[in-house]
Coordinates of C-alpha atoms (C1' of nucleotides) in Angstrom, one line a residue:
Chain A
M1450 CA 0.1 0.1 0.1
T1451 CA 1.5 3.8 -0.5
Q1452 CA 2.2 6.1 1.9
V1453 CA -1.0 7.9 3.3
R1454 CA -0.8 11.6 2.6
V1455 CA -3.5 13.4 4.3
R1456 CA -4.3 17.7 4.1
F1457 CA -5.4 20.0 6.9
A1458 CA -6.7 23.0 3.8
P1459 CA -8.4 25.8 5.6
S1460 CA -9.4 28.9 4.0
P1461 CA -7.7 31.9 5.9
T1462 CA -10.8 34.0 6.9
G1463 CA -10.2 33.5 10.1
V1464 CA -8.9 31.6 13.6
L1465 CA -8.9 27.9 13.9
H1466 CA -12.0 27.0 15.9
L1467 CA -12.7 23.6 17.4
G1468 CA -14.3 22.2 14.4
G1469 CA -11.4 23.0 12.3
A1470 CA -8.9 21.6 14.6
R1471 CA -10.9 18.4 14.8
T1472 CA -10.1 18.0 11.3
A1473 CA -6.8 18.9 11.9
L1474 CA -6.6 16.6 14.4
F1475 CA -8.0 13.9 12.7
N1476 CA -5.9 13.9 9.2
W1477 CA -2.8 14.3 11.6
L1478 CA -3.3 11.1 13.9
W1479 CA -4.2 9.3 10.7
A1480 CA -0.8 10.6 8.9
R1481 CA 0.9 9.5 12.2
H1482 CA -0.4 6.5 13.5
T1483 CA -0.2 5.6 9.2
G1484 CA 3.5 6.9 9.5
G1485 CA 2.1 8.6 6.3
K1486 CA 2.3 12.6 5.9
F1487 CA 0.4 15.6 7.1
L1488 CA 0.4 18.7 4.8
L1489 CA -1.2 22.3 5.0
R1490 CA -2.9 24.0 2.6
I1491 CA -4.0 27.7 2.4
E1492 CA -6.9 27.9 0.4
D1493 CA -6.9 31.4 -0.6
T1494 CA -8.4 31.6 -3.8
D1495 CA -11.3 34.0 -2.1
R1496 CA -9.2 37.0 -2.2
E1497 CA -11.8 38.9 -0.8
R1498 CA -11.4 37.6 2.2
S1499 CA -8.8 36.0 2.6
T1500 CA -6.1 37.5 4.9
E1501 CA -2.3 36.3 5.8
E1502 CA -2.7 37.1 9.0
S1503 CA -5.3 34.8 9.2
A1504 CA -3.0 32.3 7.4
R1505 CA -0.2 32.8 10.6
A1506 CA -3.2 32.7 13.0
I1507 CA -4.4 29.5 12.1
A1508 CA -0.3 28.4 11.6
D1509 CA 0.6 29.1 15.1
E1510 CA -2.7 27.4 16.9
L1511 CA -1.9 23.9 14.8
R1512 CA 2.1 25.0 16.2
W1513 CA 0.1 25.2 19.7
L1514 CA -1.7 21.5 19.6
G1515 CA 1.5 20.0 18.5
L1516 CA 0.6 19.2 14.5
D1517 CA 2.7 19.4 12.5
W1518 CA 3.3 19.1 8.8
D1519 CA 5.3 18.0 6.4
E1520 CA 5.9 19.5 3.8
D1521 CA 5.9 23.6 2.7
P1522 CA 2.4 24.8 2.9
V1523 CA 1.1 24.8 -0.5
I1524 CA -0.3 28.6 -1.3
Q1525 CA -3.8 27.8 -3.5
S1526 CA -3.3 31.1 -5.3
S1527 CA 0.0 30.5 -6.2
R1528 CA -0.9 27.5 -8.2
L1529 CA -3.0 29.4 -10.9
P1530 CA -1.0 28.2 -14.3
E1531 CA -2.0 25.2 -13.2
H1532 CA -5.6 25.8 -12.7
I1533 CA -5.6 27.7 -15.9
A1534 CA -4.2 24.6 -17.6
A1535 CA -6.6 22.2 -16.3
L1536 CA -9.6 24.4 -17.8
E1537 CA -8.2 24.3 -20.5
K1538 CA -8.0 20.8 -20.8
L1539 CA -11.5 20.4 -19.8
I1540 CA -12.1 22.4 -22.7
Q1541 CA -10.5 20.9 -25.3
Q1542 CA -12.2 18.0 -24.4
G1543 CA -15.5 19.4 -24.3
R1544 CA -16.2 18.9 -20.9
V1545 CA -17.2 22.5 -20.2
Y1546 CA -19.1 25.0 -21.7
K1547 CA -20.2 28.8 -21.4
C1548 CA -22.9 29.9 -19.7
Y1549 CA -24.7 33.6 -20.3
C1550 CA -27.1 33.3 -17.7
T1551 CA -27.9 36.5 -15.7
P1552 CA -28.2 35.8 -11.5
Q1553 CA -32.0 37.2 -12.5
E1554 CA -32.1 34.2 -14.9
R1555 CA -30.9 32.1 -12.3
E1556 CA -32.9 33.4 -9.6
A1557 CA -36.3 32.4 -11.7
M1558 CA -34.7 29.0 -12.2
R1559 CA -34.6 28.3 -8.3
E1560 CA -38.0 29.8 -7.8
Q1561 CA -39.6 27.4 -10.4
A1562 CA -37.5 24.8 -8.7
L1563 CA -39.1 25.4 -5.3
A1564 CA -42.4 26.0 -6.5
E1565 CA -42.4 22.7 -8.3
K1566 CA -41.1 21.0 -5.4
R1567 CA -37.8 19.5 -7.1
T1568 CA -34.4 20.2 -6.5
V1569 CA -32.5 23.3 -7.3
L1570 CA -30.5 22.8 -10.4
Y1571 CA -29.1 24.6 -13.3
D1572 CA -31.0 23.2 -16.2
G1573 CA -28.2 23.0 -18.4
R1574 CA -30.2 25.4 -21.1
C1575 CA -26.7 27.2 -22.6
D1576 CA -25.3 23.8 -23.2
G1577 CA -25.2 23.7 -26.7
K1578 CA -25.6 27.8 -27.3
P1579 CA -23.4 29.5 -29.7
D1580 CA -20.7 31.7 -28.6
D1581 CA -21.4 35.3 -27.9
P1582 CA -18.3 37.5 -27.7
T1583 CA -20.0 40.5 -26.3
Q1584 CA -21.6 39.1 -23.2
P1585 CA -19.8 38.0 -19.8
F1586 CA -20.0 34.0 -19.2
V1587 CA -18.5 31.6 -16.5
W1588 CA -17.3 27.9 -17.5
R1589 CA -19.7 25.3 -16.7
F1590 CA -18.3 21.5 -16.3
R1591 CA -21.0 19.0 -17.6
M1592 CA -22.6 15.9 -15.3
P1593 CA -23.9 13.0 -16.5
R1594 CA -27.4 13.2 -17.1
S1595 CA -27.9 9.9 -15.9
G1596 CA -26.6 7.2 -14.2
E1597 CA -25.1 7.1 -10.4
T1598 CA -21.6 8.4 -8.7
V1599 CA -20.7 6.3 -6.2
F1600 CA -18.0 6.3 -3.2
D1601 CA -17.4 4.3 -0.2
D1602 CA -16.9 7.3 2.5
L1603 CA -14.2 5.7 5.2
V1604 CA -16.9 7.4 8.1
M1605 CA -20.2 7.4 6.6
G1606 CA -20.0 4.5 4.1
R1607 CA -21.4 3.7 1.1
V1608 CA -22.8 7.3 -0.6
V1609 CA -24.6 7.1 -3.7
T1610 CA -26.0 9.9 -5.6
P1611 CA -28.4 10.1 -8.8
N1612 CA -26.6 12.3 -11.2
A1613 CA -29.4 13.5 -12.3
E1614 CA -29.1 15.2 -8.8
I1615 CA -25.8 16.7 -9.6
E1616 CA -25.6 20.0 -10.9
D1617 CA -23.5 21.6 -14.2
I1618 CA -21.3 23.6 -11.4
V1619 CA -19.3 26.7 -12.7
I1620 CA -16.0 26.0 -12.4
A1621 CA -14.5 29.5 -13.7
R1622 CA -15.9 32.8 -12.6
S1623 CA -16.4 35.4 -15.4
D1624 CA -13.1 37.1 -14.6
G1625 CA -11.8 33.7 -15.3
S1626 CA -10.7 32.6 -11.8
P1627 CA -11.1 29.2 -10.6
L1628 CA -13.7 27.9 -8.1
Y1629 CA -13.5 26.1 -5.5
N1630 CA -15.1 22.4 -5.9
F1631 CA -12.6 22.6 -9.4
V1632 CA -9.1 23.5 -7.9
V1633 CA -9.4 21.3 -4.8
V1634 CA -9.2 18.2 -7.3
I1635 CA -6.3 19.7 -8.8
D1636 CA -4.8 20.6 -6.0
D1637 CA -5.4 17.3 -3.7
A1638 CA -4.0 15.5 -7.3
F1639 CA -0.7 17.7 -7.4
M1640 CA 0.1 16.9 -3.5
G1641 CA -0.5 12.8 -4.2
I1642 CA -3.3 12.9 -1.6
T1643 CA -5.2 9.7 -0.4
H1644 CA -7.6 10.5 2.1
V1645 CA -9.6 13.6 1.9
I1646 CA -10.0 13.9 5.4
R1647 CA -12.5 16.8 5.6
G1648 CA -16.1 18.2 8.0
K1649 CA -19.6 16.7 6.8
D1650 CA -20.6 20.0 5.2
H1651 CA -18.6 18.4 1.9
L1652 CA -20.4 15.3 1.5
T1653 CA -22.6 16.8 -0.9
N1654 CA -19.5 18.6 -2.4
T1655 CA -17.6 14.6 -3.3
P1656 CA -19.6 13.5 -6.1
K1657 CA -18.8 16.6 -7.9
Q1658 CA -15.2 16.2 -7.6
I1659 CA -15.4 12.7 -8.2
Q1660 CA -16.3 13.7 -11.8
I1661 CA -14.4 16.2 -12.3
Y1662 CA -11.4 13.8 -11.1
Q1663 CA -12.6 11.4 -13.8
A1664 CA -12.9 13.6 -16.2
L1665 CA -9.2 15.3 -15.8
G1666 CA -7.7 11.5 -15.4
L1667 CA -7.4 11.7 -11.9
S1668 CA -7.0 8.9 -9.5
V1669 CA -9.6 9.4 -7.0
P1670 CA -8.7 9.6 -3.7
Q1671 CA -10.7 8.0 -0.6
F1672 CA -12.5 9.9 1.4
G1673 CA -13.7 10.3 5.3
H1674 CA -16.2 12.9 5.8
L1675 CA -16.6 13.7 9.8
P1676 CA -19.5 14.8 11.7
L1677 CA -19.9 18.1 12.7
I1678 CA -19.7 19.5 15.9
L1679 CA -23.5 20.8 17.1
G1680 CA -24.1 23.2 19.9
L1681 CA -21.8 25.5 19.8
S1682 CA -23.2 29.2 20.3
K1683 CA -22.1 31.9 18.0
R1684 CA -19.8 32.8 21.5
L1685 CA -18.5 29.4 20.9
R1686 CA -18.3 29.5 17.0
S1687 CA -16.1 31.7 16.7
A1688 CA -13.9 30.9 19.6
G1689 CA -10.4 30.3 18.1
I1690 CA -8.3 27.4 19.6
G1691 CA -6.1 30.3 21.3
A1692 CA -8.8 31.3 23.7
Y1693 CA -8.6 28.0 24.8
Q1694 CA -4.8 28.3 25.4
E1695 CA -5.4 31.9 27.2
Q1696 CA -7.9 30.4 29.6
G1697 CA -5.7 27.8 30.8
Y1698 CA -6.1 24.6 28.8
L1699 CA -3.5 22.3 28.2
R1700 CA -2.7 21.5 24.2
D1701 CA -2.9 17.3 24.9
A1702 CA -6.4 18.7 27.2
V1703 CA -7.7 20.1 24.1
N1704 CA -6.8 17.7 21.9
N1705 CA -8.3 14.6 24.0
Y1706 CA -11.2 16.2 24.1
I1707 CA -12.1 17.1 20.3
A1708 CA -10.5 13.7 19.3
R1709 CA -13.1 12.0 22.4
L1710 CA -16.2 14.1 20.3
G1711 CA -17.0 11.6 17.4
W1712 CA -14.3 9.3 17.7
S1713 CA -13.9 6.5 21.2
H1714 CA -11.3 3.8 22.0
G1715 CA -13.7 1.6 24.1
D1716 CA -14.3 3.2 27.8
K1717 CA -11.1 5.2 27.4
E1718 CA -11.4 9.0 28.7
I1719 CA -8.0 9.8 29.2
F1720 CA -5.5 9.7 25.8
S1721 CA -2.3 11.9 25.7
Q1722 CA -1.1 12.4 22.3
A1723 CA 0.9 9.7 22.1
E1724 CA -1.4 7.4 22.8
L1725 CA -3.8 8.7 20.2
V1726 CA -1.3 8.8 17.7
E1727 CA -1.2 4.7 18.4
L1728 CA -4.8 4.4 18.7
F1729 CA -6.7 6.6 16.3
D1730 CA -8.1 4.3 13.9
L1731 CA -10.7 6.3 11.3
A1732 CA -13.0 3.2 11.4
N1733 CA -14.0 4.3 14.6
V1734 CA -15.0 7.7 14.0
N1735 CA -19.0 7.8 14.4
R1736 CA -21.4 9.1 12.3
S1737 CA -23.2 10.7 14.2
E1738 CA -22.8 14.5 15.2
G1739 CA -22.0 15.6 19.1
A1740 CA -22.3 18.3 21.4
L1741 CA -19.8 20.1 23.1
N1742 CA -20.0 20.1 26.4
L1743 CA -17.2 22.3 28.3
E1744 CA -17.8 20.8 31.9
K1745 CA -16.1 17.6 30.8
M1746 CA -13.2 19.5 28.6
E1747 CA -12.4 21.3 31.6
W1748 CA -12.3 17.4 33.2
I1749 CA -10.5 16.2 31.1
N1750 CA -8.0 19.1 31.4
Q1751 CA -7.6 18.2 35.1
Q1752 CA -7.2 14.7 34.7
H1753 CA -4.1 16.2 32.5
L1754 CA -3.1 19.2 35.2
Q1755 CA -2.8 15.6 37.1
A1756 CA -0.7 13.7 34.9
C1757 CA 2.3 16.4 34.7
T1758 CA 5.6 16.6 36.2
K1759 CA 5.6 19.6 38.7
E1760 CA 8.1 21.0 37.2
R1761 CA 6.4 21.0 33.8
L1762 CA 2.9 22.1 36.1
A1763 CA 5.2 25.5 37.2
E1764 CA 6.5 26.2 33.2
L1765 CA 2.7 26.1 32.3
T1766 CA 1.9 28.2 35.5
Q1767 CA 4.4 30.4 35.3
P1768 CA 3.0 32.7 32.5
F1769 CA -0.3 32.5 33.6
L1770 CA 1.0 34.7 36.8
A1771 CA 3.3 36.3 34.8
Q1772 CA -0.2 38.1 33.3
K1773 CA -1.6 38.9 37.2
G1774 CA 1.2 40.5 37.7
V1775 CA 2.9 38.1 40.1
E1776 CA 6.6 37.5 39.6
A1777 CA 7.5 34.0 39.8
R1778 CA 10.1 32.0 38.4
A1779 CA 9.4 28.3 36.9
D1780 CA 12.0 27.2 39.9
A1781 CA 11.4 24.4 42.4
R1782 CA 9.3 26.7 44.7
L1783 CA 6.6 27.0 41.6
A1784 CA 6.6 23.5 41.2
A1785 CA 6.8 22.3 45.0
A1786 CA 3.9 25.0 45.2
C1787 CA 2.1 23.8 42.1
E1788 CA 2.4 21.0 43.2
T1789 CA 0.0 21.5 46.5
R1790 CA -2.2 22.7 44.4
R1791 CA -3.0 20.5 41.8
T1792 CA -5.7 18.5 42.6
K1793 CA -7.4 21.1 43.1
C1794 CA -7.3 22.8 39.5
R1795 CA -8.9 22.9 36.2
T1796 CA -7.4 25.2 34.1
L1797 CA -4.1 26.8 34.5
V1798 CA -5.8 30.0 35.3
E1799 CA -7.2 28.5 38.4
M1800 CA -3.9 27.0 39.4
A1801 CA -2.4 30.9 38.8
D1802 CA -4.7 32.2 41.2
S1803 CA -4.3 29.8 43.9
V1804 CA -0.6 30.1 44.2
A1805 CA -0.5 33.4 43.8
F1806 CA -0.7 33.6 47.7
Y1807 CA 2.3 32.3 48.0
F1808 CA 4.5 34.9 45.9
V1809 CA 3.4 37.9 47.3
A1810 CA 4.8 39.5 49.7
D1811 CA 3.7 39.1 53.8
E1812 CA 2.9 42.5 54.4
A1813 CA 1.3 42.8 50.9
L1814 CA -1.2 39.7 51.5
T1815 CA -5.2 40.7 51.4
Y1816 CA -7.6 39.0 53.8
E1817 CA -10.9 38.5 52.4
E1818 CA -13.8 40.0 54.2
A1819 CA -15.9 37.3 55.5
A1820 CA -12.9 35.3 56.2
A1821 CA -11.1 37.6 58.4
A1822 CA -13.9 38.4 59.6
K1823 CA -15.1 34.9 60.8
H1824 CA -11.7 33.4 62.1
L1825 CA -8.9 36.6 62.9
V1826 CA -11.1 36.8 65.6
P1827 CA -9.4 38.5 69.4
R1828 CA -8.7 35.0 71.1
V1829 CA -7.9 33.6 67.8
R1830 CA -5.3 36.1 67.1
E1831 CA -3.9 35.3 70.6
L1832 CA -3.3 31.8 70.0
L1833 CA -1.6 32.5 66.4
A1834 CA 0.8 34.5 67.7
G1835 CA 1.4 32.0 70.1
L1836 CA 1.6 29.2 67.2
G1837 CA 3.7 31.5 65.5
Q1838 CA 6.6 31.7 68.3
A1839 CA 6.5 28.1 68.8
L1840 CA 6.9 27.8 65.2
S1841 CA 9.9 30.1 65.5
S1842 CA 11.9 27.6 67.1
V1843 CA 11.1 24.6 65.1
P1844 CA 14.7 23.2 63.8
D1845 CA 13.7 21.4 60.8
W1846 CA 11.3 22.8 58.8
S1847 CA 9.4 19.5 57.2
E1848 CA 6.3 18.0 57.4
P1849 CA 6.4 15.5 60.1
A1850 CA 8.2 18.1 62.0
L1851 CA 5.9 20.8 61.8
Q1852 CA 2.7 18.1 62.5
A1853 CA 4.3 17.9 65.6
A1854 CA 5.3 21.0 66.6
V1855 CA 1.6 22.7 65.9
S1856 CA -0.2 19.5 67.5
G1857 CA 2.3 20.0 70.6
Y1858 CA 0.9 23.7 70.5
C1859 CA -2.3 22.8 70.6
D1860 CA -1.8 20.5 73.3
L1861 CA -0.3 23.3 75.1
A1862 CA -2.7 25.8 74.7
G1863 CA -5.6 23.3 75.3
I1864 CA -7.3 23.2 71.7
K1865 CA -8.3 21.7 69.2
L1866 CA -6.3 22.1 65.8
K1867 CA -9.8 22.4 64.1
E1868 CA -9.7 25.4 66.5
I1869 CA -6.6 26.9 64.9
A1870 CA -6.6 25.6 61.5
Q1871 CA -8.6 27.3 59.7
P1872 CA -7.6 30.6 61.4
A1873 CA -4.0 29.9 60.1
R1874 CA -4.9 29.7 56.7
V1875 CA -6.6 32.4 56.8
A1876 CA -3.3 34.1 57.8
F1877 CA -1.1 32.3 55.1
T1878 CA -3.4 32.6 52.0
G1879 CA -6.0 35.1 53.1
S1880 CA -8.8 33.3 52.4
E1881 CA -10.6 30.0 53.6
T1882 CA -9.4 27.8 51.1
G1883 CA -6.3 26.4 50.2
P1884 CA -3.6 23.3 50.3
G1885 CA -3.1 21.6 53.4
L1886 CA -1.5 23.3 56.6
Y1887 CA 1.7 21.4 56.5
E1888 CA 2.5 21.0 52.7
M1889 CA 1.6 25.0 52.5
M1890 CA 4.0 25.5 55.2
V1891 CA 7.2 24.2 54.0
V1892 CA 6.6 26.0 50.6
L1893 CA 6.5 29.2 52.3
G1894 CA 9.4 28.4 54.9
K1895 CA 9.9 29.2 57.9
T1896 CA 10.3 33.5 57.7
S1897 CA 6.8 34.1 55.6
T1898 CA 5.5 31.4 58.4
V1899 CA 6.3 32.7 60.8
A1900 CA 5.8 36.5 59.7
R1901 CA 2.2 35.5 58.6
L1902 CA 1.2 34.6 61.6
E1903 CA 2.8 37.6 63.5
R1904 CA 0.4 40.0 60.8
A1905 CA -2.4 38.0 61.7
S1906 CA -2.7 38.1 65.0
R1907 CA -2.6 42.2 65.3
A1908 CA -4.9 42.5 62.1
Chain B
rG515 C1' -39.0 22.2 -0.5
rG516 C1' -35.6 18.6 -3.1
rC517 C1' -31.2 15.3 -2.7
rC518 C1' -27.7 13.3 0.9
rC519 C1' -26.5 12.3 6.2
rC520 C1' -27.9 10.6 11.6
rA521 C1' -30.5 8.9 16.2
rU522 C1' -28.6 4.4 22.5
rC523 C1' -28.8 8.6 29.6
rG524 C1' -29.4 16.1 30.0
rU525 C1' -23.9 15.7 27.5
rC526 C1' -19.4 12.6 25.3
rU527 C1' -20.2 7.1 24.4
rA528 C1' -19.3 1.0 24.6
rG529 C1' -22.6 -1.9 21.7
rC530 C1' -20.6 -4.4 15.9
rG531 C1' -28.0 -11.1 16.7
rG532 C1' -27.8 -14.7 22.1
rU533 C1' -22.9 -13.2 27.1
rC534 C1' -28.1 -6.2 27.7
rU535 C1' -32.9 -6.7 34.0
rA536 C1' -28.1 -1.9 28.2
rG537 C1' -21.7 -0.8 30.4
rG538 C1' -18.4 4.1 31.3
rA539 C1' -17.4 9.1 31.4
rC540 C1' -19.0 14.5 32.9
rA541 C1' -22.7 16.7 35.0
rU542 C1' -26.4 16.2 39.0
rC543 C1' -28.0 13.9 44.2
rG544 C1' -26.4 11.2 48.5
rG545 C1' -22.6 8.9 51.5
rC546 C1' -17.1 7.9 53.2
rC547 C1' -12.2 10.1 54.0
rU548 C1' -10.7 15.2 56.3
rU549 C1' -7.7 21.1 58.8
rU550 C1' -10.8 24.3 54.6
rC551 C1' -11.5 23.5 49.2
rA552 C1' -10.4 19.8 46.7
rC553 C1' -8.7 14.9 45.3
rG554 C1' -9.9 10.0 45.7
rC555 C1' -13.9 5.8 46.7
rC556 C1' -18.6 3.9 47.1
rG557 C1' -24.2 4.6 46.1
rA558 C1' -28.5 7.1 43.8
rC559 C1' -30.5 9.4 39.2
rG560 C1' -30.9 8.4 34.0
rA561 C1' -31.4 6.3 27.4
rC562 C1' -32.1 2.1 23.2
rA563 C1' -37.3 8.0 19.3
rC564 C1' -42.2 5.9 17.6
rG565 C1' -44.3 2.0 14.5
rG566 C1' -43.8 -2.3 11.4
rG567 C1' -41.3 -6.2 9.7
rU568 C1' -37.1 -10.3 8.9
rU569 C1' -35.1 -14.2 12.9
rC570 C1' -35.8 -19.3 17.3
rG571 C1' -33.9 -14.4 19.4
rA572 C1' -33.1 -7.1 18.0
rG573 C1' -30.5 -1.4 20.8
rU574 C1' -28.0 -4.4 17.0
rC575 C1' -30.5 -6.7 10.0
rC576 C1' -34.5 -4.2 6.5
rC577 C1' -38.5 -0.6 5.8
rG578 C1' -41.2 3.4 7.5
rU579 C1' -42.9 7.7 10.3
rU580 C1' -41.0 12.0 13.0
rG581 C1' -36.7 14.5 14.9
rG582 C1' -32.1 16.4 14.2
rG583 C1' -28.3 18.0 10.8
rG584 C1' -25.5 19.2 6.1
rU585 C1' -26.0 20.8 1.5
rC586 C1' -28.7 23.4 -3.0
rG587 C1' -23.0 30.5 -4.1
rC588 C1' -20.0 33.2 -10.2
rC589 C1' -17.3 31.5 -1.0
rA590 C1' -14.5 27.5 0.6

RNA sequence: GGCCCCAUCGUCUAGCGGUCUAGGACAUCGGCCUUUCACGCCGACGACACGGGUUCGAGUCCCGUUGGGGUCGCCA
């Protein structure tokens, strides 16, 4: 069997949204799984809407997802000479004809078809008309009038379309510029694409394209049409992958989630990128469309967060801290800080929020009003002062030693741990929630621990 | 409206004729753990859209109905 060659072919008219990312991912996975090539083609033949900025943004987002391509991207607009040559071949073969119909004529055809409850199709009235050099025209590709076009879709199964339902499509505008359904065929053939994996919105284009492949004498690739993602609100629909990155999602989590939407491997939910490559198979892609569930995506992100080493966690969290204006290096201390919060966070934004308290100056820590009012009451403040003193003489600043020191202090003061645990937490974090007491003190260090207790005692 | 595709818990899904009184995950609701919040663990709730066939036997195959989606551009 020849090597698999697949492509992702976005039009550079915006950012890479979730649906496009999933199409790219499935192509990439199929290439990596089979040892094939994953290629990129920028479909910028719509000059009105395409921008280089968008092409760059999409490339950046693909890179962030780890979906690397194997050859230089093909810029579709640069292939115009080849497209024109192919058109000329079809002209010579007599496979295309000039259509002089006006928009009004086409609209009238459409309305009549609707009124008669027929398929809206161009009726071929210009086929065979004599040339009229005074009128503008478009080139139409003549489809077979009978028979059917059949292909076995890798995802949808056998798709049969009666040829009478396939319209004679316009393949070149009146200015001579070629159109999508035509150039996509030429370029896929040129790039040696073996499997066209794309959104299901292209399903009805496929028989048209197959007819063009055949007319041009090109070998027809295999097709796989992915069900679309439902339930995307307008906001979600326009959100690019960059938005998920900013919200603190991990690249592997995003890939895991969108892969799992429409594809599965038994009951397995969490996949690393490597596992995805190993286990992905087009045969296990669902035919039915799925809806987005952000809560599950957060959960998956959390699972991936759990799987990170603490050093990696520190690296990932550091930029999010910087964005909050918290100065912290991705060093062992940040790693230790993240470790105390890892099970609590679903995103890196949450992680940054929840470890920030470690890195503010002791005197600059702000207390949540309700927490301070509830816990930093006069009697408790005395206890905190005493605890601070007791801890200042702990020689071995480790969790077991701290645990012993705290419970020793509780015995001495005749109180239960419960009575002082929450107040101490408020003293350390400014809030009622936070890491375990002893692990937190270890990361905070003796100086800050004592200073924060002392400060809380006089708050 | 024509054509095409799809149809299992609220959501993502397992299921590829008998092992299904339908399994897992998210969410929800209980409980355990516990110095907080979580994590983890245990449990509850909850689905084969409907109607006909085929078959000894159907969530699994066929047909119809209903519902959802796509498409019908001198966009891609």
